CSV table of C-alpha atoms and ligand atoms in Angstrom, one decimal:
chain,number,residue,atom,x,y,z
A,1,MET,CA,-1.3,18.9,-25.1
A,2,THR,CA,-4.7,18.2,-23.8
A,3,VAL,CA,-7.9,19.8,-22.6
A,4,ALA,CA,-8.0,17.6,-19.5
A,5,THR,CA,-5.1,19.4,-17.9
A,6,THR,CA,-7.2,22.5,-17.4
A,7,ALA,CA,-10.1,20.7,-15.8
A,8,PRO,CA,-11.5,22.3,-12.6
A,9,LEU,CA,-9.9,20.1,-9.9
A,10,LEU,CA,-8.7,21.2,-6.5
A,11,PRO,CA,-4.9,21.3,-6.6
A,12,THR,CA,-4.2,18.6,-4.0
A,13,TYR,CA,-1.7,16.9,-6.3
A,14,PRO,CA,1.2,18.3,-8.3
A,15,ARG,CA,-0.1,16.6,-11.5
A,16,ALA,CA,2.3,16.1,-14.4
A,17,PRO,CA,1.0,17.5,-17.7
A,18,VAL,CA,0.1,14.2,-19.2
A,19,THR,CA,-3.3,12.6,-19.7
A,20,PHE,CA,-3.5,8.8,-19.9
A,21,VAL,CA,-6.2,7.2,-21.9
A,22,ARG,CA,-5.2,3.5,-22.1
A,23,GLY,CA,-3.1,0.9,-20.2
A,24,GLU,CA,-1.9,-2.6,-21.1
A,25,GLY,CA,0.4,-4.6,-19.0
A,26,CYS,CA,3.3,-2.4,-17.9
A,27,ARG,CA,2.5,0.2,-20.5
A,28,LEU,CA,0.4,3.4,-20.4
A,29,PHE,CA,-0.6,5.4,-23.4
A,30,ASP,CA,-1.4,9.1,-23.4
A,31,ASP,CA,-3.8,11.1,-25.5
A,32,ASP,CA,-1.1,11.9,-28.0
A,33,GLY,CA,-0.5,8.1,-28.5
A,34,ARG,CA,2.8,8.2,-26.7
A,35,SER,CA,3.7,5.0,-24.8
A,36,PHE,CA,5.3,5.0,-21.3
A,37,LEU,CA,6.8,2.1,-19.4
A,38,ASP,CA,5.0,2.2,-16.0
A,39,PHE,CA,7.3,1.5,-13.1
A,40,GLY,CA,5.0,3.3,-10.7
A,41,ALA,CA,1.9,1.2,-11.3
A,42,GLY,CA,-0.4,4.0,-10.1
A,43,ILE,CA,1.6,4.2,-6.8
A,44,ALA,CA,1.9,0.5,-6.3
A,45,VAL,CA,-1.7,-0.2,-7.2
A,46,VAL,CA,-1.9,-2.0,-10.5
A,47,ALA,CA,-0.4,-5.2,-9.1
A,48,LEU,CA,-1.0,-7.4,-12.2
A,49,GLY,CA,-0.5,-4.7,-14.8
A,50,HIS,CA,-3.0,-2.6,-16.6
A,51,CYS,CA,-6.2,-4.4,-17.8
A,52,HIS,CA,-4.9,-7.8,-16.7
A,53,PRO,CA,-7.2,-10.4,-18.2
A,54,ALA,CA,-8.0,-12.2,-14.9
A,55,PRO,CA,-9.5,-9.2,-12.8
A,56,LEU,CA,-10.8,-7.7,-16.1
A,57,ALA,CA,-12.9,-10.8,-16.8
A,58,ALA,CA,-14.0,-11.2,-13.2
A,59,ALA,CA,-15.1,-7.5,-12.9
A,60,GLN,CA,-16.8,-7.6,-16.3
A,61,ALA,CA,-18.8,-10.7,-15.4
A,62,GLN,CA,-19.8,-9.2,-12.1
A,63,LEU,CA,-20.8,-5.9,-13.8
A,64,GLU,CA,-23.3,-8.0,-15.8
A,65,ARG,CA,-24.7,-9.5,-12.6
A,66,LEU,CA,-24.8,-7.1,-9.7
A,67,TRP,CA,-23.1,-3.8,-8.9
A,68,HIS,CA,-24.2,-3.1,-5.3
A,69,ALA,CA,-26.5,-4.6,-2.7
A,70,SER,CA,-25.3,-2.9,0.6
A,71,ASN,CA,-23.8,-4.4,3.7
A,72,LEU,CA,-27.3,-5.2,5.0
A,73,TYR,CA,-26.9,-8.4,2.9
A,74,TRP,CA,-24.4,-10.9,1.8
A,75,THR,CA,-22.9,-11.0,-1.7
A,76,VAL,CA,-20.9,-13.8,-3.2
A,77,PRO,CA,-17.7,-11.9,-4.2
A,78,MET,CA,-17.4,-10.3,-0.7
A,79,ALA,CA,-17.7,-13.7,1.0
A,80,GLU,CA,-15.3,-15.3,-1.4
A,81,LEU,CA,-12.7,-12.5,-1.0
A,82,ALA,CA,-13.0,-12.8,2.8
A,83,GLU,CA,-12.3,-16.5,2.5
A,84,ARG,CA,-9.3,-16.0,0.3
A,85,LEU,CA,-7.7,-13.4,2.6
A,86,SER,CA,-8.4,-15.4,5.7
A,87,ALA,CA,-6.7,-18.4,4.1
A,88,ARG,CA,-3.7,-16.3,3.1
A,89,PHE,CA,-3.5,-14.9,6.6
A,90,GLY,CA,-4.0,-18.2,8.4
A,91,GLY,CA,-7.4,-17.3,10.0
A,92,ALA,CA,-8.8,-13.8,10.0
A,93,ARG,CA,-12.0,-11.9,9.5
A,94,ALA,CA,-12.3,-9.0,7.2
A,95,PHE,CA,-13.9,-5.5,7.1
A,96,PHE,CA,-14.1,-4.1,3.6
A,97,CYS,CA,-13.8,-0.5,2.7
A,98,ASN,CA,-12.6,1.5,-0.3
A,99,SER,CA,-9.0,2.8,0.4
A,100,GLY,CA,-6.0,2.5,2.6
A,101,THR,CA,-6.8,5.3,4.8
A,102,GLU,CA,-10.2,3.8,5.5
A,103,ALA,CA,-8.6,0.5,6.4
A,104,ASN,CA,-6.4,2.3,8.9
A,105,GLU,CA,-9.4,4.2,10.3
A,106,ALA,CA,-11.1,0.9,10.9
A,107,ALA,CA,-7.9,-0.3,12.7
A,108,LEU,CA,-7.9,2.7,14.9
A,109,LYS,CA,-11.5,2.2,15.9
A,110,TYR,CA,-11.2,-1.5,16.2
A,111,ALA,CA,-8.3,-1.3,18.6
A,112,ARG,CA,-10.0,1.4,20.7
A,113,ARG,CA,-13.1,-0.8,21.0
A,114,ALA,CA,-11.2,-4.0,21.6
A,115,THR,CA,-8.8,-2.7,24.2
A,116,GLY,CA,-10.7,0.3,25.7
A,117,LYS,CA,-7.5,2.3,25.3
A,118,PRO,CA,-7.2,5.5,23.2
A,119,GLY,CA,-3.5,5.7,22.7
A,120,VAL,CA,-1.7,4.9,19.5
A,121,LEU,CA,2.0,4.3,19.1
A,122,ALA,CA,3.3,4.8,15.6
A,123,LEU,CA,6.7,5.6,13.9
A,124,HIS,CA,8.4,8.8,12.7
A,125,GLY,CA,8.5,8.8,8.9
A,126,SER,CA,5.3,6.7,8.6
A,127,PHE,CA,2.4,7.3,6.3
A,128,HIS,CA,-1.0,5.9,7.1
A,129,GLY,CA,-3.3,8.2,5.0
A,130,ARG,CA,-5.0,11.5,4.7
A,131,THR,CA,-8.3,11.3,6.7
A,132,ALA,CA,-8.2,12.8,10.2
A,133,GLY,CA,-7.5,9.6,12.1
A,134,SER,CA,-4.9,8.2,9.7
A,135,LEU,CA,-3.2,11.6,9.5
A,136,SER,CA,-3.0,11.8,13.3
A,137,VAL,CA,-0.9,8.7,13.3
A,138,THR,CA,1.2,9.6,10.3
A,139,GLY,CA,4.7,10.4,11.6
A,140,GLN,CA,5.4,13.4,9.3
A,141,ALA,CA,4.8,16.6,11.3
A,142,GLU,CA,4.6,18.8,8.2
A,143,LYS,CA,1.6,16.9,6.9
A,144,ARG,CA,-0.2,17.0,10.3
A,145,ALA,CA,0.6,20.6,11.2
A,146,PRO,CA,-1.9,22.5,9.1
A,147,PHE,CA,-4.7,20.3,10.5
A,148,GLU,CA,-4.0,20.2,14.2
A,149,PRO,CA,-5.5,19.6,16.6
A,150,LEU,CA,-5.9,16.0,15.5
A,151,LEU,CA,-6.4,12.8,17.6
A,152,GLN,CA,-4.8,13.1,21.0
A,153,GLN,CA,-2.6,10.5,22.7
A,154,VAL,CA,-0.6,9.6,19.7
A,155,SER,CA,3.1,9.1,20.2
A,156,PHE,CA,5.9,8.4,17.7
A,157,ALA,CA,9.0,6.3,18.0
A,158,ARG,CA,12.1,6.1,15.8
A,159,PRO,CA,12.0,3.2,13.3
A,160,ASN,CA,14.3,0.3,14.3
A,161,ASP,CA,15.1,1.8,17.7
A,162,VAL,CA,13.6,-0.4,20.4
A,163,ASP,CA,14.5,2.0,23.2
A,164,SER,CA,12.6,4.8,21.5
A,165,LEU,CA,9.7,2.5,21.0
A,166,ARG,CA,9.5,1.5,24.7
A,167,ALA,CA,10.0,5.1,25.7
A,168,ALA,CA,7.0,6.2,23.6
A,169,ALA,CA,4.6,3.6,25.0
A,170,THR,CA,2.2,4.4,27.8
A,171,ALA,CA,-0.3,2.4,29.8
A,172,ASP,CA,-3.0,4.0,27.5
A,173,THR,CA,-1.5,2.6,24.3
A,174,GLY,CA,-4.1,0.4,22.7
A,175,LEU,CA,-2.6,0.2,19.2
A,176,VAL,CA,0.9,-0.2,17.9
A,177,LEU,CA,0.8,0.7,14.2
A,178,LEU,CA,3.8,-0.1,11.8
A,179,GLU,CA,4.5,-0.4,8.1
A,180,PRO,CA,6.8,-3.4,7.5
A,181,ILE,CA,8.5,-1.1,5.0
A,182,GLN,CA,7.8,2.6,5.2
A,183,GLY,CA,6.7,3.4,1.6
A,184,GLU,CA,6.0,7.1,1.3
A,185,GLY,CA,8.6,7.7,4.1
A,186,GLY,CA,11.5,6.7,1.8
A,187,VAL,CA,11.2,2.9,1.3
A,188,ARG,CA,12.7,2.1,4.8
A,189,PRO,CA,12.3,-1.5,5.9
A,190,LEU,CA,11.9,-2.4,9.6
A,191,ASP,CA,14.2,-5.0,11.1
A,192,ALA,CA,12.7,-8.3,12.1
A,193,ALA,CA,14.1,-7.8,15.6
A,194,PHE,CA,12.4,-4.4,15.9
A,195,VAL,CA,9.0,-5.7,14.7
A,196,ASP,CA,9.4,-8.6,17.1
A,197,ALA,CA,10.0,-6.2,20.0
A,198,ALA,CA,7.0,-4.2,18.9
A,199,ALA,CA,4.8,-7.3,19.0
A,200,ALA,CA,6.2,-8.2,22.5
A,201,LEU,CA,5.6,-4.6,23.7
A,202,ALA,CA,2.0,-4.7,22.4
A,203,ARG,CA,1.3,-8.0,24.2
A,204,GLU,CA,2.8,-6.5,27.5
A,205,LEU,CA,0.7,-3.4,27.2
A,206,GLY,CA,-2.5,-5.2,26.3
A,207,ALA,CA,-2.4,-3.4,22.9
A,208,LEU,CA,-3.0,-4.7,19.4
A,209,LEU,CA,-0.3,-4.8,16.8
A,210,CYS,CA,-1.5,-3.6,13.4
A,211,LEU,CA,0.7,-3.9,10.3
A,212,ASP,CA,-0.2,-1.3,7.7
A,213,GLU,CA,0.3,-3.4,4.5
A,214,VAL,CA,-1.5,-1.0,2.3
A,215,GLN,CA,1.6,-0.6,0.1
A,216,THR,CA,3.6,-3.7,1.0
A,217,GLY,CA,0.7,-6.2,0.8
A,218,VAL,CA,-0.7,-8.3,-2.0
A,219,GLY,CA,2.6,-9.7,-3.2
A,220,ARG,CA,4.5,-6.4,-3.6
A,221,THR,CA,7.5,-7.5,-1.5
A,222,GLY,CA,7.7,-11.0,-2.8
A,223,SER,CA,5.3,-12.7,-0.3
A,224,PHE,CA,1.6,-12.1,-0.2
A,225,PHE,CA,2.0,-10.2,3.1
A,226,ALA,CA,5.3,-8.5,3.9
A,227,PHE,CA,5.0,-9.8,7.5
A,228,GLU,CA,5.6,-13.4,6.2
A,229,GLN,CA,9.3,-12.3,5.9
A,230,LEU,CA,9.3,-11.2,9.5
A,231,ASP,CA,8.9,-13.4,12.5
A,232,VAL,CA,5.6,-11.9,13.6
A,233,ARG,CA,1.9,-12.6,13.5
A,234,PRO,CA,0.0,-9.3,13.8
A,235,ASP,CA,-3.5,-8.9,15.3
A,236,LEU,CA,-4.6,-6.5,12.5
A,237,VAL,CA,-3.5,-5.9,8.9
A,238,SER,CA,-4.7,-3.1,6.7
A,239,LEU,CA,-4.6,-3.7,2.9
A,240,ALA,CA,-5.7,-1.6,-0.1
A,241,LYS,CA,-3.6,-0.5,-3.1
A,242,GLY,CA,-2.8,-3.8,-5.0
A,243,LEU,CA,-5.9,-5.7,-3.9
A,244,GLY,CA,-8.3,-4.6,-6.6
A,245,ASN,CA,-5.6,-4.0,-9.4
A,246,GLY,CA,-6.9,-0.4,-9.7
A,247,LEU,CA,-10.5,-0.8,-8.6
A,248,PRO,CA,-11.0,0.9,-5.2
A,249,ILE,CA,-11.0,-1.5,-2.3
A,250,GLY,CA,-9.4,-1.6,1.2
A,251,ALA,CA,-9.6,-4.2,3.9
A,252,LEU,CA,-8.9,-4.5,7.6
A,253,LEU,CA,-8.1,-8.1,8.5
A,254,VAL,CA,-8.5,-9.1,12.2
A,255,ALA,CA,-6.7,-12.3,13.3
A,256,ASP,CA,-9.1,-15.0,14.6
A,257,ASN,CA,-7.4,-14.9,18.0
A,258,ALA,CA,-7.5,-11.1,18.4
A,259,PRO,CA,-9.9,-9.8,21.0
A,260,GLU,CA,-13.4,-9.0,19.9
A,261,GLY,CA,-13.8,-5.4,18.8
A,262,PHE,CA,-16.7,-4.5,16.5
A,263,GLY,CA,-20.4,-5.4,16.8
A,264,PRO,CA,-23.3,-4.3,14.7
A,265,GLY,CA,-23.3,-0.5,14.3
A,266,ASP,CA,-19.7,0.1,15.5
A,267,HIS,CA,-18.4,0.7,12.0
A,268,GLY,CA,-19.4,0.7,8.4
A,269,ALA,CA,-18.9,1.8,4.8
A,270,THR,CA,-21.7,2.1,2.2
A,271,PHE,CA,-19.5,0.9,-0.6
A,272,GLY,CA,-17.4,-1.5,1.4
A,273,GLY,CA,-17.3,-5.0,-0.1
A,274,ASN,CA,-18.5,-3.7,-3.5
A,275,PRO,CA,-19.2,-6.9,-5.6
A,276,VAL,CA,-17.3,-5.7,-8.6
A,277,ALA,CA,-14.2,-4.6,-6.6
A,278,CYS,CA,-14.3,-7.9,-4.6
A,279,ALA,CA,-14.7,-10.0,-7.8
A,280,ALA,CA,-11.6,-8.3,-9.2
A,281,ALA,CA,-9.7,-8.7,-5.9
A,282,CYS,CA,-10.5,-12.5,-5.8
A,283,ALA,CA,-9.0,-12.8,-9.3
A,284,VAL,CA,-5.9,-10.8,-8.1
A,285,CYS,CA,-5.5,-13.2,-5.1
A,286,ASP,CA,-5.9,-16.2,-7.3
A,287,THR,CA,-3.2,-14.9,-9.8
A,288,ILE,CA,-0.6,-14.2,-7.1
A,289,ASP,CA,0.8,-17.7,-6.9
A,290,ASP,CA,4.2,-19.0,-5.9
A,291,SER,CA,5.6,-18.6,-9.4
A,292,LEU,CA,4.5,-14.9,-9.6
A,293,LEU,CA,6.0,-14.3,-6.2
A,294,ALA,CA,9.3,-15.9,-7.3
A,295,SER,CA,9.3,-13.6,-10.3
A,296,VAL,CA,8.7,-10.6,-8.0
A,297,ARG,CA,11.7,-11.5,-6.0
A,298,ALA,CA,13.9,-12.2,-9.1
A,299,ARG,CA,12.9,-9.0,-10.9
A,300,GLY,CA,13.4,-7.0,-7.7
A,301,ALA,CA,16.9,-8.4,-7.3
A,302,GLU,CA,17.7,-7.5,-10.9
A,303,LEU,CA,16.5,-3.9,-10.4
A,304,ARG,CA,18.3,-3.5,-7.1
A,305,ALA,CA,21.6,-4.8,-8.6
A,306,GLY,CA,21.2,-2.5,-11.6
A,307,LEU,CA,20.5,0.6,-9.4
A,308,ALA,CA,23.4,-0.2,-7.1
A,309,GLY,CA,25.7,-0.1,-10.1
A,310,LEU,CA,24.7,3.5,-11.0
A,311,ALA,CA,27.1,6.3,-10.0
A,312,ALA,CA,24.2,8.6,-9.1
A,313,VAL,CA,22.7,6.1,-6.6
A,314,GLY,CA,23.8,5.6,-3.0
A,315,GLU,CA,21.9,3.1,-0.8
A,316,VAL,CA,19.3,0.9,-2.4
A,317,ARG,CA,16.5,-0.4,-0.1
A,318,GLY,CA,13.3,-2.4,-0.2
A,319,ALA,CA,12.1,-5.9,-1.0
A,320,GLY,CA,10.6,-7.5,-4.0
A,321,LEU,CA,9.2,-4.8,-6.3
A,322,LEU,CA,9.1,-2.0,-3.7
A,323,ILE,CA,12.5,-0.4,-4.2
A,324,GLY,CA,14.0,2.9,-3.0
A,325,ALA,CA,17.2,4.3,-4.3
A,326,GLU,CA,19.0,7.3,-2.6
A,327,LEU,CA,20.0,9.7,-5.4
A,328,ASP,CA,22.7,12.4,-5.5
A,329,ARG,CA,20.0,14.8,-6.6
A,330,PRO,CA,16.3,15.7,-5.9
A,331,ALA,CA,14.1,12.7,-6.8
A,332,ALA,CA,11.5,15.0,-8.4
A,333,SER,CA,13.9,16.1,-11.1
A,334,ALA,CA,14.8,12.4,-11.9
A,335,VAL,CA,11.1,11.5,-12.0
A,336,ASP,CA,10.4,14.3,-14.5
A,337,ALA,CA,13.4,13.4,-16.6
A,338,CYS,CA,12.4,9.7,-16.7
A,339,ARG,CA,8.9,10.7,-17.7
A,340,GLY,CA,10.3,12.8,-20.5
A,341,ALA,CA,12.2,9.7,-21.6
A,342,GLY,CA,9.1,7.5,-21.5
A,343,LEU,CA,9.6,5.9,-18.1
A,344,LEU,CA,7.2,6.5,-15.2
A,345,VAL,CA,8.8,6.2,-11.7
A,346,LEU,CA,8.0,7.6,-8.3
A,347,SER,CA,9.7,9.5,-5.5
A,348,ALA,CA,9.5,8.8,-1.8
A,349,GLY,CA,10.8,11.9,-0.1
A,350,GLY,CA,13.4,14.4,-1.2
A,351,ARG,CA,16.2,12.2,-2.7
A,352,VAL,CA,14.6,8.8,-2.8
A,353,LEU,CA,13.6,7.4,-6.2
A,354,ARG,CA,10.9,4.7,-5.8
A,355,LEU,CA,10.2,1.9,-8.2
A,356,ALA,CA,7.0,-0.1,-7.9
A,357,PRO,CA,6.3,-1.7,-11.3
A,358,PRO,CA,3.5,-4.2,-11.8
A,359,LEU,CA,4.3,-7.6,-10.2
A,360,THR,CA,4.1,-9.1,-13.7
A,361,VAL,CA,7.0,-7.0,-15.1
A,362,SER,CA,9.2,-9.0,-17.4
A,363,GLU,CA,13.0,-9.3,-17.4
A,364,HIS,CA,13.0,-7.4,-20.7
A,365,GLU,CA,11.0,-4.5,-19.2
A,366,VAL,CA,13.4,-4.4,-16.3
A,367,GLU,CA,16.3,-4.1,-18.7
A,368,GLU,CA,14.5,-1.4,-20.7
A,369,ALA,CA,13.8,0.6,-17.5
A,370,MET,CA,17.4,0.2,-16.3
A,371,ALA,CA,18.6,1.5,-19.7
A,372,THR,CA,16.5,4.6,-19.3
A,373,LEU,CA,17.6,5.1,-15.7
A,374,GLU,CA,21.2,4.9,-16.8
A,375,GLU,CA,20.7,7.4,-19.5
A,376,VAL,CA,18.7,9.8,-17.3
A,377,LEU,CA,20.9,9.6,-14.1
A,378,GLY,CA,24.0,9.7,-16.2
B,401,LIG,N1,-0.9,3.4,4.3
B,401,LIG,C1,0.1,3.3,3.5
B,401,LIG,C2,1.3,2.5,4.0
B,401,LIG,C3,0.2,3.9,2.3
B,401,LIG,O1,1.3,3.8,1.5
B,401,LIG,C4,-0.9,4.7,1.9
B,401,LIG,C5,-0.9,5.4,0.6
B,401,LIG,O2,0.1,5.7,0.0
B,401,LIG,C6,-2.0,4.7,2.7
B,401,LIG,C7,-2.0,4.1,3.9
B,401,LIG,C8,-3.3,5.5,2.3
B,401,LIG,O3,-3.9,4.8,1.3
B,401,LIG,P1,-5.1,5.6,0.4
B,401,LIG,O4,-4.4,6.6,-0.4
B,401,LIG,O5,-5.7,4.4,-0.4
B,401,LIG,O6,-6.1,6.1,1.4
């Protein structure tokens, strides 16, 4: 196949033997010219599809003007993106960084500073990132174990179990951290009542509620933020993945009525708020309008119905275009077989097949993906 697959990289990922050289909409092309239908979108990143004209034009124009100035100064794209995200949230200030894990690191530090309390309450099965702080609050013991000791005073509760949540809380809890739908942990949505109870508990404890919307945010579930479908208004929201349509960017949003946390020198990121990434992200935000969100919900419903009709599929979960299907076989084998048939999909744990196509996916592309899934899953 290709020389790239022997490149000297650390083996942190089980990379498939395929080298992509071009992307367009929901299609990726490898170095042999083979076309793939991309229902993984770079792990829920390429929100508008590959090389979408809006972020492409915005990033290209910004590349001609200014690449970097540092956070010692203001830049127009960063200010404009902060305005857009604040408007979507209904009043929030932003800290910009480069990834989801960094957005969660910012949340951990913000809550610590704002509440003066070191404890974090998170959920079993959660995933918040790979850096030391985010890993400490990731509810998957096998991922944490090789790196312990990590942050202390982290406790985990069972998702959708209010008693377990209350039992795991302590007077030291300064942050309650939840994914509205656990993505990596198997596409497991939280109940509105559970999130409501978590918000009430955070208020009682004098803790902040942070929703990790790194995977669910930026339209993925059919609303700009997944929390819009829950009856909750968080203090903090972390975003990344879809925001830059593939350019690296993360953000922590802090609600205007949340307690003050950071002052000058408390936190930073050299590349945070990069003008090119922010210009692309502004174009992403502008493109995610009501009609695109309606399409996300419609395509998601078609996919869920199609999956539910397959004999190899048990429970189908998720919202919008973040979908998990319990299979009667290991998901990894289905992912490989789909790729062999020209369809890129994801797994989320042992037997969960995860679909997260670009939000712009067409009805025809959904039909094409379903035909391949039917063929592969038999
Ligand atoms: N939080 C959630 C919910 C995620 O799904 C991920 C990545 O999958 C992260 C955080 C970490 O993001 P990143 O890989 O950009 O650091």
